[in-house]
Coordinates of C-alpha atoms in Angstrom, one line a residue:
Chain A
M60 CA 35.6 90.2 72.4
T61 CA 35.8 86.5 73.5
T62 CA 36.3 83.5 71.2
Q63 CA 33.0 82.1 72.2
Q64 CA 31.7 85.4 71.0
L65 CA 33.4 85.2 67.9
T66 CA 32.1 81.6 67.2
Q67 CA 28.6 82.8 67.8
Q68 CA 28.7 85.1 65.4
I69 CA 30.2 82.9 62.9
Q70 CA 27.4 80.6 63.4
K71 CA 24.7 83.7 62.9
K72 CA 26.3 84.9 59.6
K73 CA 27.1 81.6 58.3
S74 CA 30.4 82.9 57.9
F75 CA 34.2 83.1 59.0
L76 CA 35.2 85.9 56.1
C77 CA 37.7 88.3 57.0
I78 CA 38.2 91.1 54.8
G79 CA 41.3 92.8 54.5
L80 CA 41.2 96.5 54.2
D81 CA 44.4 97.3 52.2
V82 CA 43.8 100.5 50.5
D83 CA 46.0 101.4 48.2
L84 CA 45.1 105.2 46.7
N85 CA 46.3 103.7 43.0
K86 CA 43.7 101.1 43.1
I87 CA 40.6 102.8 44.4
P88 CA 38.1 104.2 42.4
Q89 CA 39.5 108.0 41.0
H90 CA 36.5 109.8 41.9
L91 CA 36.9 109.0 45.8
L92 CA 40.3 111.1 45.8
Q93 CA 38.2 114.2 45.7
E94 CA 36.9 113.1 49.0
E95 CA 38.4 114.7 52.0
D96 CA 39.6 111.4 53.2
P97 CA 39.8 109.2 50.6
I98 CA 40.7 106.1 52.3
F99 CA 38.1 106.4 54.8
A100 CA 35.4 107.1 52.2
F101 CA 36.9 103.9 50.5
N102 CA 36.7 101.9 53.7
K103 CA 33.1 103.0 55.0
A104 CA 31.5 102.3 51.6
I105 CA 33.1 98.7 51.6
I106 CA 32.1 97.9 55.3
D107 CA 28.6 99.4 54.7
A108 CA 28.2 96.8 51.9
T109 CA 30.0 93.9 53.2
H110 CA 29.5 93.7 57.1
H111 CA 26.4 91.1 57.0
L112 CA 28.7 88.8 54.9
C113 CA 32.1 88.8 57.1
V114 CA 32.7 88.3 60.8
A115 CA 36.2 90.4 60.4
Y116 CA 37.9 93.3 59.2
K117 CA 41.7 93.4 59.1
P118 CA 43.4 96.4 58.2
N119 CA 47.2 96.2 57.4
T120 CA 48.9 98.9 59.0
A121 CA 51.6 99.3 56.3
F122 CA 48.9 100.7 53.8
Y123 CA 47.9 103.4 56.2
E124 CA 51.5 104.3 57.3
A125 CA 52.6 104.6 53.8
Y126 CA 50.3 107.9 53.5
G127 CA 51.7 109.3 57.0
L128 CA 49.5 111.4 59.2
K129 CA 46.8 111.5 56.8
G130 CA 46.9 107.6 56.8
W131 CA 47.1 107.1 60.6
K132 CA 43.9 109.2 60.8
A133 CA 42.3 106.9 58.3
L134 CA 43.1 104.1 60.4
E135 CA 41.8 105.5 63.4
K136 CA 38.6 106.6 61.6
T137 CA 38.0 103.3 60.3
I138 CA 38.4 101.3 63.3
N139 CA 36.2 103.6 65.1
Y140 CA 33.5 103.4 62.8
I141 CA 33.6 99.5 62.7
N142 CA 33.7 99.7 66.8
K143 CA 30.6 102.2 66.6
N144 CA 28.3 100.9 64.0
H145 CA 29.6 97.2 64.1
P146 CA 30.8 96.3 67.4
E147 CA 30.3 92.7 67.0
I148 CA 32.9 92.2 64.2
F149 CA 35.7 91.1 65.3
T150 CA 39.1 93.7 64.6
I151 CA 42.5 92.8 63.3
A152 CA 45.3 95.1 63.4
D153 CA 47.6 93.3 60.9
A154 CA 50.8 95.2 62.1
K155 CA 53.0 92.1 62.6
R156 CA 54.6 94.0 65.4
G157 CA 57.2 92.3 68.3
D158 CA 60.1 94.0 70.1
I159 CA 61.8 93.8 73.7
G160 CA 59.3 93.8 76.8
N161 CA 58.7 97.6 77.4
T162 CA 58.7 98.2 73.7
S163 CA 56.0 95.3 73.1
S164 CA 53.8 97.0 75.7
M165 CA 53.6 100.3 73.8
Y166 CA 52.8 98.7 70.8
A167 CA 50.0 96.6 72.9
K168 CA 48.7 99.9 74.1
A169 CA 48.8 101.7 70.7
F170 CA 46.4 98.7 69.0
F171 CA 44.6 97.4 71.9
E172 CA 43.8 100.8 74.0
D173 CA 44.4 103.6 71.8
L174 CA 43.1 102.3 68.6
A175 CA 40.6 99.3 70.4
F176 CA 41.2 96.4 68.0
D177 CA 40.5 93.2 69.1
S178 CA 43.5 91.7 68.1
V179 CA 47.0 92.4 66.5
T180 CA 49.4 90.2 64.5
V181 CA 52.8 89.6 66.0
A182 CA 56.0 88.4 64.7
P183 CA 57.8 85.5 66.8
Y184 CA 61.5 85.7 66.1
M185 CA 62.2 88.0 69.5
G186 CA 60.6 85.0 71.4
K187 CA 58.5 85.0 74.6
D188 CA 59.5 88.2 76.3
S189 CA 58.5 90.2 73.0
V190 CA 54.9 88.6 73.1
E191 CA 54.0 88.0 76.5
P192 CA 53.3 91.9 76.7
F193 CA 50.2 91.7 74.3
L194 CA 49.0 88.4 75.6
A195 CA 48.6 90.1 79.1
F196 CA 45.6 92.2 77.7
E197 CA 42.1 90.4 78.7
N198 CA 39.6 89.6 76.1
K199 CA 42.3 90.9 73.3
H200 CA 44.0 88.4 70.9
T201 CA 47.5 88.2 69.8
I202 CA 47.8 86.6 66.4
L203 CA 51.1 85.1 65.8
L204 CA 52.8 84.4 62.6
A205 CA 53.4 80.8 62.3
L206 CA 53.4 79.8 58.6
T207 CA 52.9 82.6 56.3
S208 CA 51.4 82.7 52.9
N209 CA 54.4 84.0 51.0
Q210 CA 57.3 82.0 49.3
G211 CA 59.6 83.3 51.9
A212 CA 58.0 81.1 54.1
F213 CA 60.6 78.2 52.8
D214 CA 63.5 80.6 53.8
F215 CA 63.2 79.9 57.8
Q216 CA 59.9 78.8 59.0
T217 CA 59.9 75.5 57.3
K218 CA 63.7 74.9 58.1
M219 CA 64.3 71.9 60.4
I220 CA 65.3 72.3 64.4
D221 CA 65.7 68.7 66.0
E222 CA 63.7 66.9 63.3
K223 CA 60.8 69.8 63.5
E224 CA 60.2 72.5 61.4
V225 CA 60.9 76.3 63.0
Y226 CA 56.9 77.1 62.8
K227 CA 56.0 74.0 64.8
H228 CA 58.6 75.3 67.5
V229 CA 56.9 78.5 67.4
L230 CA 53.5 76.8 68.2
E231 CA 55.0 74.8 70.4
T232 CA 56.8 77.0 72.5
S233 CA 54.1 79.5 72.3
K234 CA 51.6 77.3 74.3
T235 CA 53.9 77.4 77.4
W236 CA 53.8 81.3 77.4
Q237 CA 51.4 83.2 80.0
N238 CA 48.0 83.8 79.1
S239 CA 48.6 81.4 75.6
E240 CA 44.9 81.0 75.8
N241 CA 44.9 84.5 73.9
L242 CA 47.0 83.6 71.4
M243 CA 45.7 82.7 67.5
Y244 CA 47.9 82.1 64.5
V245 CA 48.6 83.1 61.3
V246 CA 48.7 80.2 58.6
G247 CA 48.9 81.0 55.0
A248 CA 46.2 79.1 52.7
T249 CA 48.9 78.3 50.5
K250 CA 50.3 76.1 52.6
A251 CA 46.7 74.2 53.1
E252 CA 48.4 70.9 53.2
F253 CA 50.4 71.8 56.4
L254 CA 47.2 72.2 58.2
A255 CA 46.6 68.8 59.6
D256 CA 49.8 69.0 61.5
I257 CA 49.5 72.0 62.5
R258 CA 46.0 71.2 64.2
Q259 CA 47.9 68.2 65.8
I260 CA 49.6 70.7 67.9
I261 CA 47.0 73.8 68.5
P262 CA 43.8 71.8 67.9
N263 CA 41.7 74.7 69.2
S264 CA 43.1 77.8 68.7
F265 CA 41.6 80.2 65.8
L266 CA 43.6 80.8 62.9
L267 CA 43.7 83.6 60.6
V268 CA 44.3 82.3 57.1
P269 CA 45.3 84.9 54.2
G270 CA 46.5 83.9 50.9
V271 CA 42.7 82.7 49.6
G272 CA 42.2 84.8 46.4
A273 CA 45.1 87.1 45.1
Q274 CA 47.7 84.6 46.4
G275 CA 46.3 81.4 44.9
G276 CA 45.1 79.6 48.5
N277 CA 42.1 77.1 48.2
L278 CA 39.0 77.7 50.4
Q279 CA 38.2 73.9 50.3
D280 CA 41.5 72.7 51.4
V281 CA 42.0 74.8 54.2
C282 CA 38.6 74.0 55.7
K283 CA 39.5 70.4 55.2
Y284 CA 42.5 70.0 57.2
G285 CA 42.4 73.5 59.5
M286 CA 38.6 73.6 60.4
N287 CA 37.9 72.3 64.2
D288 CA 34.6 71.9 66.2
H289 CA 34.0 75.7 66.7
V290 CA 35.5 76.4 63.2
G291 CA 38.8 78.2 64.3
L292 CA 39.0 79.6 61.1
L293 CA 39.3 83.2 59.9
I294 CA 39.7 83.4 56.0
N295 CA 41.1 86.4 55.0
S296 CA 40.6 87.9 51.3
S297 CA 41.7 91.4 50.7
R298 CA 42.6 92.2 47.1
G299 CA 40.5 89.9 45.7
I300 CA 37.4 91.5 47.4
I301 CA 38.1 95.1 47.8
Y302 CA 39.4 95.9 44.2
A303 CA 36.8 93.8 42.4
S304 CA 36.2 97.1 40.4
N305 CA 37.6 100.4 40.6
Q306 CA 34.0 102.0 38.9
D307 CA 31.4 103.5 40.7
D308 CA 29.9 100.1 41.7
F309 CA 33.1 99.0 43.7
A310 CA 31.5 98.3 46.9
Q311 CA 28.4 96.5 45.6
A312 CA 31.2 94.5 43.3
A313 CA 32.9 94.1 46.7
A314 CA 30.0 92.6 48.4
K315 CA 29.2 90.1 45.2
K316 CA 32.8 88.5 45.9
A317 CA 32.4 88.7 49.6
E318 CA 28.8 87.0 49.1
A319 CA 30.3 84.6 46.9
L320 CA 32.8 83.2 49.7
Q321 CA 30.3 83.8 52.1
Q322 CA 28.0 81.1 50.2
E323 CA 30.9 78.7 50.0
M324 CA 31.5 79.1 53.9
K325 CA 27.4 78.7 54.3
V326 CA 27.7 75.1 52.7
I327 CA 30.6 74.0 54.2
L328 CA 29.2 74.8 57.9
K329 CA 26.3 72.8 57.1
Chain B
M1464 CA 73.3 108.1 53.2
T1465 CA 76.2 105.9 52.3
T1466 CA 78.0 103.9 54.7
Q1467 CA 81.1 105.9 53.6
Q1468 CA 79.4 109.0 54.6
L1469 CA 78.4 107.2 57.8
T1470 CA 81.9 106.0 58.3
Q1471 CA 83.3 109.7 57.7
Q1472 CA 81.2 111.0 60.5
I1473 CA 82.3 108.4 62.8
Q1474 CA 85.8 109.4 62.3
K1475 CA 85.1 112.8 62.3
K1476 CA 82.9 113.0 65.6
K1477 CA 85.2 110.3 67.1
S1478 CA 81.7 108.6 68.1
F1479 CA 79.9 105.7 67.0
L1480 CA 77.0 106.1 69.4
C1481 CA 73.3 106.0 68.3
I1482 CA 70.8 107.5 70.4
G1483 CA 67.3 105.8 70.8
L1484 CA 64.6 108.3 71.3
D1485 CA 62.1 106.3 72.8
V1486 CA 59.7 108.8 74.7
D1487 CA 57.7 107.4 77.2
L1488 CA 55.4 110.7 78.9
N1489 CA 55.5 109.2 82.3
K1490 CA 59.3 109.4 82.5
I1491 CA 59.9 113.1 80.7
P1492 CA 60.1 115.9 83.1
Q1493 CA 56.5 116.7 84.0
H1494 CA 56.9 120.5 82.9
L1495 CA 56.9 119.3 79.1
L1496 CA 53.4 118.1 79.6
Q1497 CA 52.4 121.8 79.4
E1498 CA 53.9 121.9 75.9
E1499 CA 51.8 121.8 73.1
D1500 CA 53.8 118.9 71.9
P1501 CA 55.5 117.2 74.5
I1502 CA 57.3 114.4 72.7
F1503 CA 59.0 116.6 69.9
A1504 CA 59.6 119.4 72.7
F1505 CA 61.5 116.3 74.6
N1506 CA 63.1 115.2 71.5
K1507 CA 64.2 118.5 70.0
A1508 CA 65.8 119.5 73.7
I1509 CA 67.7 116.0 73.5
I1510 CA 69.1 116.5 70.0
D1511 CA 69.7 119.9 70.6
A1512 CA 72.0 119.0 73.3
T1513 CA 73.4 115.7 72.1
H1514 CA 73.9 116.0 68.1
H1515 CA 77.4 116.7 68.4
L1516 CA 78.1 113.3 70.4
C1517 CA 76.2 110.8 68.4
V1518 CA 76.0 109.9 64.4
A1519 CA 72.7 108.5 64.7
Y1520 CA 69.4 108.8 66.2
K1521 CA 67.1 106.0 66.5
P1522 CA 63.3 106.5 67.5
N1523 CA 61.6 103.7 68.2
T1524 CA 57.9 103.5 66.3
A1525 CA 56.2 101.8 69.3
F1526 CA 56.6 104.9 71.6
Y1527 CA 55.0 107.4 69.0
E1528 CA 52.0 104.6 68.0
A1529 CA 51.3 104.4 71.5
Y1530 CA 50.0 107.8 71.3
G1531 CA 48.1 107.7 68.2
L1532 CA 48.0 110.5 65.8
K1533 CA 49.7 112.7 68.2
G1534 CA 52.5 110.4 68.6
W1535 CA 52.8 110.0 65.0
K1536 CA 52.9 113.7 63.9
A1537 CA 55.6 114.0 67.0
L1538 CA 57.4 111.4 64.9
E1539 CA 57.2 113.1 62.0
K1540 CA 58.7 116.6 63.5
T1541 CA 61.1 114.7 64.7
I1542 CA 62.6 113.3 61.5
N1543 CA 62.1 116.5 59.8
Y1544 CA 63.8 118.3 62.9
I1545 CA 66.9 116.1 62.3
N1546 CA 66.9 116.1 58.6
K1547 CA 66.8 120.0 58.2
N1548 CA 69.4 120.9 61.0
H1549 CA 71.4 117.9 61.2
P1550 CA 71.3 116.1 57.8
E1551 CA 74.9 114.5 58.5
I1552 CA 73.3 112.2 61.1
F1553 CA 72.2 108.9 60.3
T1554 CA 68.5 108.2 61.1
I1555 CA 66.9 104.5 62.0
A1556 CA 63.4 103.9 62.2
D1557 CA 63.3 101.1 64.7
A1558 CA 59.9 99.6 63.4
K1559 CA 61.0 96.1 62.9
R1560 CA 58.6 95.4 60.3
G1561 CA 58.1 92.7 57.6
D1562 CA 55.2 91.4 55.7
I1563 CA 54.4 90.0 52.1
G1564 CA 55.7 91.7 49.1
N1565 CA 53.4 94.2 48.4
T1566 CA 53.1 95.1 52.2
S1567 CA 56.7 95.6 52.6
S1568 CA 56.8 97.7 49.6
M1569 CA 54.3 100.0 51.8
Y1570 CA 56.2 99.9 55.1
A1571 CA 59.4 101.0 52.7
K1572 CA 57.7 103.9 51.2
A1573 CA 56.3 105.1 54.5
F1574 CA 59.8 104.8 56.2
F1575 CA 62.0 105.8 53.6
E1576 CA 59.4 108.1 51.4
D1577 CA 57.2 109.8 53.3
L1578 CA 59.1 110.1 56.5
A1579 CA 62.7 110.1 55.0
F1580 CA 64.5 108.2 57.3
D1581 CA 68.3 106.7 56.2
S1582 CA 67.0 102.9 57.7
V1583 CA 64.4 101.0 59.1
T1584 CA 64.6 97.9 61.4
V1585 CA 63.3 94.9 59.7
A1586 CA 62.3 91.3 61.1
P1587 CA 63.4 88.2 58.9
Y1588 CA 60.9 85.8 59.9
M1589 CA 59.0 85.9 56.5
G1590 CA 61.9 85.4 54.4
K1591 CA 63.6 87.2 51.1
D1592 CA 60.5 88.6 49.6
S1593 CA 59.6 90.3 52.5
V1594 CA 62.8 92.2 53.0
E1595 CA 63.8 92.9 49.4
P1596 CA 61.2 95.6 49.1
F1597 CA 63.2 97.5 51.5
L1598 CA 66.4 96.6 49.8
A1599 CA 65.3 97.9 46.7
F1600 CA 65.7 101.8 47.7
E1601 CA 68.9 103.2 46.8
N1602 CA 71.3 104.9 49.6
K1603 CA 68.6 103.5 52.0
H1604 CA 69.7 100.8 54.5
T1605 CA 67.4 97.7 56.1
I1606 CA 68.8 96.5 59.6
L1607 CA 67.6 93.2 59.7
L1608 CA 67.2 91.6 63.4
A1609 CA 69.9 88.8 63.7
L1610 CA 70.5 88.0 67.6
T1611 CA 68.2 90.6 69.8
S1612 CA 69.5 91.7 73.0
N1613 CA 66.2 90.2 75.1
Q1614 CA 66.1 87.0 76.6
G1615 CA 63.6 85.6 74.1
A1616 CA 66.1 85.3 71.6
F1617 CA 67.2 82.4 73.1
D1618 CA 63.8 80.8 72.3
F1619 CA 64.4 80.7 68.6
Q1620 CA 67.3 82.8 67.6
T1621 CA 69.9 80.4 68.9
K1622 CA 68.2 77.1 68.2
M1623 CA 70.2 74.7 65.8
I1624 CA 69.4 74.3 62.3
D1625 CA 71.7 71.9 60.5
E1626 CA 74.5 72.4 63.2
K1627 CA 74.1 75.9 62.8
E1628 CA 71.8 78.5 64.9
V1629 CA 68.9 80.0 63.4
Y1630 CA 70.4 83.6 63.5
K1631 CA 73.6 82.4 61.6
H1632 CA 70.9 80.9 58.9
V1633 CA 69.4 84.6 58.6
L1634 CA 73.0 86.1 58.1
E1635 CA 74.2 83.8 55.9
T1636 CA 70.8 83.9 53.5
S1637 CA 70.5 87.4 53.8
K1638 CA 73.8 87.8 52.0
T1639 CA 71.9 86.0 49.1
W1640 CA 69.4 88.4 48.6
Q1641 CA 69.0 91.2 45.8
N1642 CA 70.8 94.5 47.1
S1643 CA 72.3 92.8 50.0
E1644 CA 74.9 95.6 50.2
N1645 CA 71.9 97.6 51.8
L1646 CA 71.7 95.1 54.6
M1647 CA 72.8 96.2 58.3
Y1648 CA 72.2 93.9 61.5
V1649 CA 70.9 93.8 64.7
V1650 CA 73.1 92.3 67.3
G1651 CA 72.5 92.8 71.0
A1652 CA 75.2 94.1 73.4
T1653 CA 74.0 91.5 75.7
K1654 CA 75.5 88.9 73.3
A1655 CA 78.8 90.4 72.7
E1656 CA 80.5 86.9 72.9
F1657 CA 78.7 85.9 69.8
L1658 CA 80.0 88.7 67.8
A1659 CA 83.4 87.4 67.1
D1660 CA 81.3 84.4 64.9
I1661 CA 79.2 86.9 63.4
R1662 CA 81.9 89.2 62.0
Q1663 CA 83.0 85.7 60.1
I1664 CA 79.9 85.5 58.2
I1665 CA 79.3 89.5 57.7
P1666 CA 83.0 90.8 58.4
N1667 CA 81.7 94.1 56.4
S1668 CA 78.5 94.9 57.4
F1669 CA 77.3 97.8 59.9
L1670 CA 75.9 96.1 63.0
L1671 CA 73.3 98.3 65.3
V1672 CA 74.0 97.0 68.8
P1673 CA 71.2 98.1 71.3
G1674 CA 71.2 96.8 74.9
V1675 CA 74.6 98.8 76.3
G1676 CA 73.2 100.5 79.4
A1677 CA 69.8 99.8 80.5
Q1678 CA 70.2 96.0 79.5
G1679 CA 73.3 95.3 80.7
G1680 CA 75.8 95.2 77.7
N1681 CA 79.2 96.2 77.9
L1682 CA 81.0 98.5 75.4
Q1683 CA 84.5 97.4 75.5
D1684 CA 83.4 93.4 74.9
V1685 CA 81.1 94.3 71.7
C1686 CA 84.1 96.6 70.4
K1687 CA 86.4 93.9 70.9
Y1688 CA 84.8 91.2 69.0
G1689 CA 82.6 93.1 66.9
M1690 CA 84.8 96.3 65.2
N1691 CA 86.0 95.9 61.7
D1692 CA 88.5 97.9 60.0
H1693 CA 85.7 101.0 59.3
V1694 CA 84.5 100.7 62.9
G1695 CA 81.1 98.9 61.5
L1696 CA 79.3 99.5 64.7
L1697 CA 76.4 101.9 65.9
I1698 CA 76.1 101.4 69.8
N1699 CA 72.5 102.4 70.6
S1700 CA 71.9 103.6 74.1
S1701 CA 68.2 105.0 74.8
R1702 CA 66.7 105.1 78.4
G1703 CA 70.4 105.1 79.9
I1704 CA 70.6 108.8 77.9
I1705 CA 67.6 110.2 77.6
Y1706 CA 66.2 109.5 81.4
A1707 CA 69.3 110.5 82.8
S1708 CA 67.4 113.1 84.7
N1709 CA 63.6 113.9 84.9
Q1710 CA 64.3 117.5 86.2
D1711 CA 64.7 120.8 84.2
D1712 CA 68.3 119.5 83.5
F1713 CA 67.3 116.7 81.4
A1714 CA 69.0 117.6 78.2
Q1715 CA 72.1 118.4 80.2
A1716 CA 72.3 115.5 81.9
A1717 CA 71.4 113.2 78.8
A1718 CA 74.5 115.1 77.0
K1719 CA 76.6 114.3 79.8
K1720 CA 76.0 110.6 79.8
A1721 CA 75.8 110.8 75.9
E1722 CA 79.5 112.3 76.4
A1723 CA 80.8 109.7 78.6
L1724 CA 79.9 107.0 76.0
Q1725 CA 81.6 109.3 73.3
Q1726 CA 84.9 109.6 75.4
E1727 CA 85.0 106.0 75.8
M1728 CA 84.6 105.5 72.2
K1729 CA 87.1 108.3 71.5
V1730 CA 89.5 106.1 73.3
I1731 CA 88.9 103.0 71.4
L1732 CA 88.8 104.6 68.1
K1733 CA 92.8 105.7 68.8

């Protein structure tokens, strides 16, 4: 998918919401555990109830890997279900991968080819040759960790190199990499005040913004400082939406939470 | 496994060799492709031929994920085979994971519980709360990326924060984390000259050292600067060993390459 198509979808749906599909079997309605594939059953119900309200789905691979083969199978079924039934929706493998060149190529193959995601999140620590193999895929997007939503972001990301924070070096350096037009960036909603500075460096890139909801980030602040001419934001909410209820009505409850965010976004987009 | 047990094994086998099981179906002997599970068939033959020469096996998860469900199944069979037949061998999931707390917990569960690896490699970019969930597992080890073997290591890892390189901040900061005694570190063999400095900061920790062989690192230099009283090194070779031949004799050829390294190590250990 191109970023133009993503922007068109945002305008059409009046939404820049991304829903995180982080399925924890301890948190889903317990009647689903009787299903043959409880993880996929949960995701399918959430997708059926929310696809008109969001422009992206983001399964976090950790939650699937934790269930081994069963989990990986559920991930495969989930991405296939989205791609088949809602091909207009942008898909993000939240995998935070990154390794030496030949290994990153294998990860890129795994997520872009085998699982056919539109994008994957990647950690920058290993530098240029660990990220460029992902960037080589046409119409696929590499979402680089810049400033994350957690407290640990202050351990290294905000430390100063030559009077400039590490995450700004990541942003600036990444712009020089081959096929850098395929980059997007993770910036946590809990760090909204940093977004104005970030937009100075990468005015046009899409930002994936986690941390609204359970982690305490604020949608209005993120938009105030982070939105650009073509919106340029994907606001993720995971737990705040998908675990709105653990009863029979879980999918409807999730849709209500998603709609509340979408309605806020609709007003902002005016 | 405890680090004491690992050291005992090193002394017993006169080896601190780790073999990287990075299986690429394009590189393995083509007759194996007729097997029901070519990846596992390859690994099993390599393990059978080399287990007495090494103290650790390190499958890189990228190479398994690239083959989807089939690949994940082969990874599961491989770790189960090692744990069942060679429980004395230290196992490393080279996964380079790292995410916010609740997500890192899921990754830790995936690799330490579901797959029963002894250790997993983790990226430091997201800081303390992304790593501590891994450290919470008793007798399991978290191998933190410090200074990697690739060229991209110079993009961020060696940049200076307050007159000290980023990777040194990673080493020093990580020592303050809860259960930091469960940390080991990745230091690339291609950066052997940095090891003396690194040993000033972490004199007692085990180092996983990739980059000997295909990437050009030198065993003698690594030992000169990086070895401590209880050895404290795991030297990894992947492609240099497992792809020594792509003919019927591939396992024997791999064993020869492994033995050549083990013999060098035996001399060094004297």
